[in-house]
CSV table of C-alpha atoms in Angstrom, one decimal:
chain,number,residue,atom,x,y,z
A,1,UNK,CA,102.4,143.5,162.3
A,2,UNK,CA,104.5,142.1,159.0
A,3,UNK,CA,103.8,138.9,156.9
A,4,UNK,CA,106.3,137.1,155.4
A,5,UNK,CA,104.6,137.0,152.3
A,6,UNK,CA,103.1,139.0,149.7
A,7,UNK,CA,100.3,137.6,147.2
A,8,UNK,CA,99.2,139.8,144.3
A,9,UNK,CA,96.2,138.6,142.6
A,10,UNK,CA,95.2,140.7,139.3
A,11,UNK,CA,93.0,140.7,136.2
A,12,UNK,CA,95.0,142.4,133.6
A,13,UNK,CA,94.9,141.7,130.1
A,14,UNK,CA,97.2,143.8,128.7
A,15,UNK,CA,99.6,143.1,132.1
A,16,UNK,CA,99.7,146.7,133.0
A,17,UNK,CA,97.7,146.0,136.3
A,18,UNK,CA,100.0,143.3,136.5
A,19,UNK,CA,103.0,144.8,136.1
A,20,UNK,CA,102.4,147.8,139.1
A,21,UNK,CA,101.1,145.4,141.4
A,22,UNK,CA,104.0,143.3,141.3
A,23,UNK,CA,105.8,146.7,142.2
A,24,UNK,CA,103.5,147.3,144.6
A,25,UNK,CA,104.2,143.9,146.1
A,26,UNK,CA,108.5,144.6,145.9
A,27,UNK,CA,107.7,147.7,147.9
A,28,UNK,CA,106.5,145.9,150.6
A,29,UNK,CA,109.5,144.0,151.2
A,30,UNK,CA,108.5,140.5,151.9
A,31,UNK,CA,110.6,137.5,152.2
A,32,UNK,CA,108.2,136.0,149.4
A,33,UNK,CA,105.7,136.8,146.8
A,34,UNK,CA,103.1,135.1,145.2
A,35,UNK,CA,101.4,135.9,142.2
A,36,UNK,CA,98.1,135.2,141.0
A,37,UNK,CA,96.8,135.8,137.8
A,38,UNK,CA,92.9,135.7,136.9
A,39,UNK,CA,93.1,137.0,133.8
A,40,UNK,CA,92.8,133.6,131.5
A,41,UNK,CA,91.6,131.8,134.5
A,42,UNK,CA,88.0,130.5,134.1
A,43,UNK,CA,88.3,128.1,137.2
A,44,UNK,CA,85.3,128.4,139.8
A,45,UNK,CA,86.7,127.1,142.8
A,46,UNK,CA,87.8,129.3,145.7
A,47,UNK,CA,91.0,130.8,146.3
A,48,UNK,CA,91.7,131.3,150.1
A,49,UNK,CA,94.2,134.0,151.0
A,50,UNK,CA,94.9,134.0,154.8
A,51,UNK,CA,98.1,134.6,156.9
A,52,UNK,CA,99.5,136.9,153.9
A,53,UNK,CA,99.5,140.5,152.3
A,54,UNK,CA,97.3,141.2,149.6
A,55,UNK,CA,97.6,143.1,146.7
A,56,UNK,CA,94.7,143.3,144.3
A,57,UNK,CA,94.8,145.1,141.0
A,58,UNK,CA,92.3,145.6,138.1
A,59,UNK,CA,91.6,148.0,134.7
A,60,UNK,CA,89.2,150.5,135.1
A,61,UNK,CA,86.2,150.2,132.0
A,62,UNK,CA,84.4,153.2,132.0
A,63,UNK,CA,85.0,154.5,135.3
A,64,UNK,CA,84.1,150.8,137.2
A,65,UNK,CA,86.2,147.8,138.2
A,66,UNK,CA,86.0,145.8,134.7
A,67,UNK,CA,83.2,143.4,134.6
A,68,UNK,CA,85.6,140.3,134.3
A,69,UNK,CA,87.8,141.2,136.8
A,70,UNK,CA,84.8,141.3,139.5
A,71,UNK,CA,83.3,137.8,138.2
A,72,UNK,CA,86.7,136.6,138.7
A,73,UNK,CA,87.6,138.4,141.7
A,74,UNK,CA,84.5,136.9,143.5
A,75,UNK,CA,86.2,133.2,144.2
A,76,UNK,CA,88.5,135.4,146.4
A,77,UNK,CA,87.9,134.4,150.1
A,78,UNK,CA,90.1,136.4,152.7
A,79,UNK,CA,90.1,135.8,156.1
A,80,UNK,CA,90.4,139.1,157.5
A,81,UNK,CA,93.1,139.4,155.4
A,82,UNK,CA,94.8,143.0,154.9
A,83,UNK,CA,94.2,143.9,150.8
A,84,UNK,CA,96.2,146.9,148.9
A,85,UNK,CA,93.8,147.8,146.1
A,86,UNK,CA,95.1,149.1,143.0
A,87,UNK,CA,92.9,150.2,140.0
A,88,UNK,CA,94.4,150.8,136.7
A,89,UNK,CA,93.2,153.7,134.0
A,90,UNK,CA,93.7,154.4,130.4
A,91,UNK,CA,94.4,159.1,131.7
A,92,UNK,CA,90.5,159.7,131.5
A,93,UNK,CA,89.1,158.9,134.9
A,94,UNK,CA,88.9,155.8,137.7
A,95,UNK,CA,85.2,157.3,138.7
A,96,UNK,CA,84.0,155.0,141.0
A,97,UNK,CA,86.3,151.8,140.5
A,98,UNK,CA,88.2,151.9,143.6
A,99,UNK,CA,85.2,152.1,145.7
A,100,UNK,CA,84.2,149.8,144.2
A,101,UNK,CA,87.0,147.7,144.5
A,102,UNK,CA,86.9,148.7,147.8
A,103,UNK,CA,83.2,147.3,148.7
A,104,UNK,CA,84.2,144.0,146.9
A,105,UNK,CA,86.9,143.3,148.5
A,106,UNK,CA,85.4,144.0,152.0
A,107,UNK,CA,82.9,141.7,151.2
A,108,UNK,CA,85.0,139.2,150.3
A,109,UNK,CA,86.7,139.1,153.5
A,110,UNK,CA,89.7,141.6,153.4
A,111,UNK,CA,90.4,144.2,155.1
A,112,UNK,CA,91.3,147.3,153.2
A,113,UNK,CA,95.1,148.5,154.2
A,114,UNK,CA,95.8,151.1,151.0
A,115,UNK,CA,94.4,151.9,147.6
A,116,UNK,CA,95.8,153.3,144.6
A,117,UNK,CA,94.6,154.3,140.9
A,118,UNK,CA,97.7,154.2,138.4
A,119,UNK,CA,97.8,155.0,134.9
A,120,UNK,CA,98.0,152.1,132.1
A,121,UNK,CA,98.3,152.8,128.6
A,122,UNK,CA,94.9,152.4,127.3
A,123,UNK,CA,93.3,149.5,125.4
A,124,UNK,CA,92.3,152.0,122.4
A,125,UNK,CA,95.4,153.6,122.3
A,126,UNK,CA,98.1,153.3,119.3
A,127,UNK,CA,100.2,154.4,116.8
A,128,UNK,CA,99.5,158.2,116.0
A,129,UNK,CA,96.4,158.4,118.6
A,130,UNK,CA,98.7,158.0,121.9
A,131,UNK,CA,97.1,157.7,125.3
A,132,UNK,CA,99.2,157.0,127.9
A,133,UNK,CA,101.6,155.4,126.0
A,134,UNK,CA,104.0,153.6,127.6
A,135,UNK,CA,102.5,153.9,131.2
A,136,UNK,CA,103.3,152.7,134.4
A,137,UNK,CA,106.4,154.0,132.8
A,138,UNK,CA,110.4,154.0,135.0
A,139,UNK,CA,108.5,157.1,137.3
A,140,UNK,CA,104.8,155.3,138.1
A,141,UNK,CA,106.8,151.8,139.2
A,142,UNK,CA,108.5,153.7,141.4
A,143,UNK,CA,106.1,155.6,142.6
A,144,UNK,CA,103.8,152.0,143.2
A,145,UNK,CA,107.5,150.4,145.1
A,146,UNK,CA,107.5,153.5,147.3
A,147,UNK,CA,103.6,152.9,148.1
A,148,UNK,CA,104.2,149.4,148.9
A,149,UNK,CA,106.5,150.9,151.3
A,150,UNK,CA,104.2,152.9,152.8
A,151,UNK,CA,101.9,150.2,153.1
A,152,UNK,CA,103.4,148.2,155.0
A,153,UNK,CA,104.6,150.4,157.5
A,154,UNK,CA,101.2,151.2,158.0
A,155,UNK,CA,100.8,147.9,158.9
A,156,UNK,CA,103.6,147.3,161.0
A,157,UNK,CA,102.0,150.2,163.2
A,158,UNK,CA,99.3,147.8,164.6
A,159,UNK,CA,99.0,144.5,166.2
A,160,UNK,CA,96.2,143.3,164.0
A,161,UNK,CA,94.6,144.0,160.7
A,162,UNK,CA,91.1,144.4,163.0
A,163,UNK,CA,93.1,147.7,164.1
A,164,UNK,CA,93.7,149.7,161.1
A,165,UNK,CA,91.9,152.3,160.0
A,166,UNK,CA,89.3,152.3,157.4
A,167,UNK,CA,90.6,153.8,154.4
A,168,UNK,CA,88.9,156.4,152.5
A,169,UNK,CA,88.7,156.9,148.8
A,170,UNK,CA,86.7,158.7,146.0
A,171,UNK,CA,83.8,157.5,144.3
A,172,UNK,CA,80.0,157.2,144.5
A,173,UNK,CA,77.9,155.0,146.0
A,174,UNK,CA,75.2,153.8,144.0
A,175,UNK,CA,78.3,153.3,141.4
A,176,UNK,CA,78.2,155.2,138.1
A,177,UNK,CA,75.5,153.4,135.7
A,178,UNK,CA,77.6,151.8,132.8
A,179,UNK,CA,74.9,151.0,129.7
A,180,UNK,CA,75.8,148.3,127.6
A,181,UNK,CA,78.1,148.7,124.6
A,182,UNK,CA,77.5,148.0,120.8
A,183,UNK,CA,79.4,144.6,120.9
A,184,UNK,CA,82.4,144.8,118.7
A,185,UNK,CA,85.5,143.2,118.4
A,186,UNK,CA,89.1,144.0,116.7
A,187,UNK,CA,90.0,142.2,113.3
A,188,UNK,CA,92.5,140.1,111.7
A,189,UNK,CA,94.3,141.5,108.3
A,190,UNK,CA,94.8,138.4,107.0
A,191,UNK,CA,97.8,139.3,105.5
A,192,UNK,CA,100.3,139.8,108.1
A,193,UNK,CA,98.5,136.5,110.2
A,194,UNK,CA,100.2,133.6,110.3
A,195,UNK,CA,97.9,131.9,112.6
A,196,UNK,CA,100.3,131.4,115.4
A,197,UNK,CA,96.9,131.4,118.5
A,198,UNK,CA,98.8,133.4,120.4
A,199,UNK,CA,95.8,136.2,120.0
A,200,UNK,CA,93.5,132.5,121.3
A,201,UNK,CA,96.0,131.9,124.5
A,202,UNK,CA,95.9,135.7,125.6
A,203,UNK,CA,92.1,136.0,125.3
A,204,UNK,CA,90.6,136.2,128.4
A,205,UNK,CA,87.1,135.3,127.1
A,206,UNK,CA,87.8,132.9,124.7
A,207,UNK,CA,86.1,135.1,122.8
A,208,UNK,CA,88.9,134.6,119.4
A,209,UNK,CA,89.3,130.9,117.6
A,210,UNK,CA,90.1,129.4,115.1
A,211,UNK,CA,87.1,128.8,112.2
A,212,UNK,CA,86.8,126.1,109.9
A,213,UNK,CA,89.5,127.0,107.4
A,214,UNK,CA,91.8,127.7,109.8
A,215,UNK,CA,92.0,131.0,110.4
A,216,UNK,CA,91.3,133.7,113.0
A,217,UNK,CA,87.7,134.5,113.8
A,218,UNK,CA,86.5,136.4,116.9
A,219,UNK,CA,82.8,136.7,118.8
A,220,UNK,CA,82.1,140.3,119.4
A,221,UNK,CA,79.6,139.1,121.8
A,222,UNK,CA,82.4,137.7,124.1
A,223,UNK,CA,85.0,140.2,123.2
A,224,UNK,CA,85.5,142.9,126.1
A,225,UNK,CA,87.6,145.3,123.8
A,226,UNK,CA,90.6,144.8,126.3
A,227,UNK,CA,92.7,144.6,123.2
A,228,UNK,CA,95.5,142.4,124.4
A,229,UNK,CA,95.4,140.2,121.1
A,230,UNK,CA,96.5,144.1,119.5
A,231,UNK,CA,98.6,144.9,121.4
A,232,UNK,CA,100.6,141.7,121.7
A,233,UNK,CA,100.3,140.3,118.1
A,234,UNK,CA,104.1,139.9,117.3
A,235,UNK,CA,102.8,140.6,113.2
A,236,UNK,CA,100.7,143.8,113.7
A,237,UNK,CA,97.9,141.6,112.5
A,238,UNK,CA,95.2,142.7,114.7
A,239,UNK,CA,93.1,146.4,114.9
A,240,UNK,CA,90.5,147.6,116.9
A,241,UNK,CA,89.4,150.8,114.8
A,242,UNK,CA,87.1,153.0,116.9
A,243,UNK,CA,86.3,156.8,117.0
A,244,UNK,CA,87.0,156.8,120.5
A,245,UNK,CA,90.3,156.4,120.1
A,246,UNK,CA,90.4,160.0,118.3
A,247,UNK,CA,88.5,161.1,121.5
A,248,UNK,CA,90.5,159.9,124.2
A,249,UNK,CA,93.6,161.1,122.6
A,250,UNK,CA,92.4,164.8,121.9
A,251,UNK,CA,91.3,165.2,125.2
A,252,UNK,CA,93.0,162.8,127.3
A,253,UNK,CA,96.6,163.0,126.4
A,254,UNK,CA,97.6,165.4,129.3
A,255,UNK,CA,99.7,163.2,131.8
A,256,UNK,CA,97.9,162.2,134.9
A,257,UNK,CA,99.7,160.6,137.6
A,258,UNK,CA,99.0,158.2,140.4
A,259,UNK,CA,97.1,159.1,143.2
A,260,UNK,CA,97.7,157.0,146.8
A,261,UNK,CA,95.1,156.3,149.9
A,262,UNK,CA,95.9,155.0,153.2
């Protein structure tokens, strides 16, 4: 069977989930496409997806689904409604995210057609500590049209998404334990901000605002370390300085590259 349209729903703060589901989503050739983004979305109310294609897409955090995305993805509501499920990764490892992404979306109501785990340039990454820099880059985006392809010739192969086969990827079940983190939270060099809130708009957890003098402050209890206020501060006037960065780069820089399931 084929839908007419295509509706990709993501979490993606730093719009690299974004960017290969919406490739995903071309690949499938559809005479429409709807987009859905939960990232800065702290509505509640349901979002029904029925007579269309699916594509779902989230960052890995430590090898899991990150913990937004599933708080968000939870007002989904399919109605046994075929679901592509892509999870996105900073080159160290997707663990156990797309089973779990999997098991959510199941019990949401979808019904699992393909998954994927592509490679995002990492939150921690930057200038002189690359890792995955650039990434999806010209070769992953085609490499996520050509799945959509696949996809949904899968699908066209049966009369009803009740008929396709279940779909098998890695992971663990009980998922991989993920301890809480030392809350933290990049900074502003006052010097190079010119208060412009666009760091405020891109937050997904409201977590940065603007204190009583007027200038940038930012919760490290809300903060998630996404690092989208970094990376898209038009006056460099954000860091996130961790160790970790060092880490990831020295042992993580080696290129990985997609890896497809239907």
């Amino acid at each position: 069977m084929k839908y007419t349209t295509t509706h990709t729903i993501c979490y993606s703060p730093t719009r690299t989930s974004a960017e290969v589901a919406a490739h995903v989503a071309r690949g499938t050739a559809p005479e429409r496409i709807v987009e859905t983004d939960l990232t800065c979305d702290r509505d509640t109310r349901p979002i029904r997806i029925g007579n269309e294609l699916a594509v779902i897409a989230a960052p890995v955090y430590a090898g899991r689904i990150a913990p937004v995305a599933r708080e968000r993805f939870s007002r989904l509501q399919g109605e046994g409604t075929p679901a592509i499920l892509l999870a996105v990764y900073g080159n160290r490892d997707y663990e156990d995210a797309l089973i779990e992404l999997r098991d959510l979306a199941v019990s949401r109501g979808f019904v699992p057609l393909a998954a994927g785990a592509f490679i995002g340039e990492h939150s921690y990454s930057r200038p002189g500590m690359p890792v995955a820099e650039g990434r999806p880059d010209r070769s992953d985006l085609a490499a996520a049209e050509s799945f959509g392809r696949q996809a949904a010739e899968k699908l066209a192969s049966v009369s009803s998404p009740a008929d396709l086969p279940a779909v098998t990827v890695p992971g663990n079940i009980p998922y991989k334990e993920v301890k809480p983190s030392t809350p933290a939270a990049p900074v502003t060099l006052k010097e190079n901000c010119t208060a412009c809130g666009l760091c405020i708009e891109l937050c997904p957890t409201a977590a940065i605002r603007f204190d009583d003098e007027g200038e940038i402050a930012t919760d490290p209890l809300l903060c998630t370390k996404c690092c989208a206020c970094v990376k898209e501060c038009p006056n460099q006037a954000r860091i996130f300085d961790t160790p970790y960065t060092a880490m990831l780069h020295t042992n993580f820089s080696a290129r990985r590259e997609p890896e497809t399931f239907l």
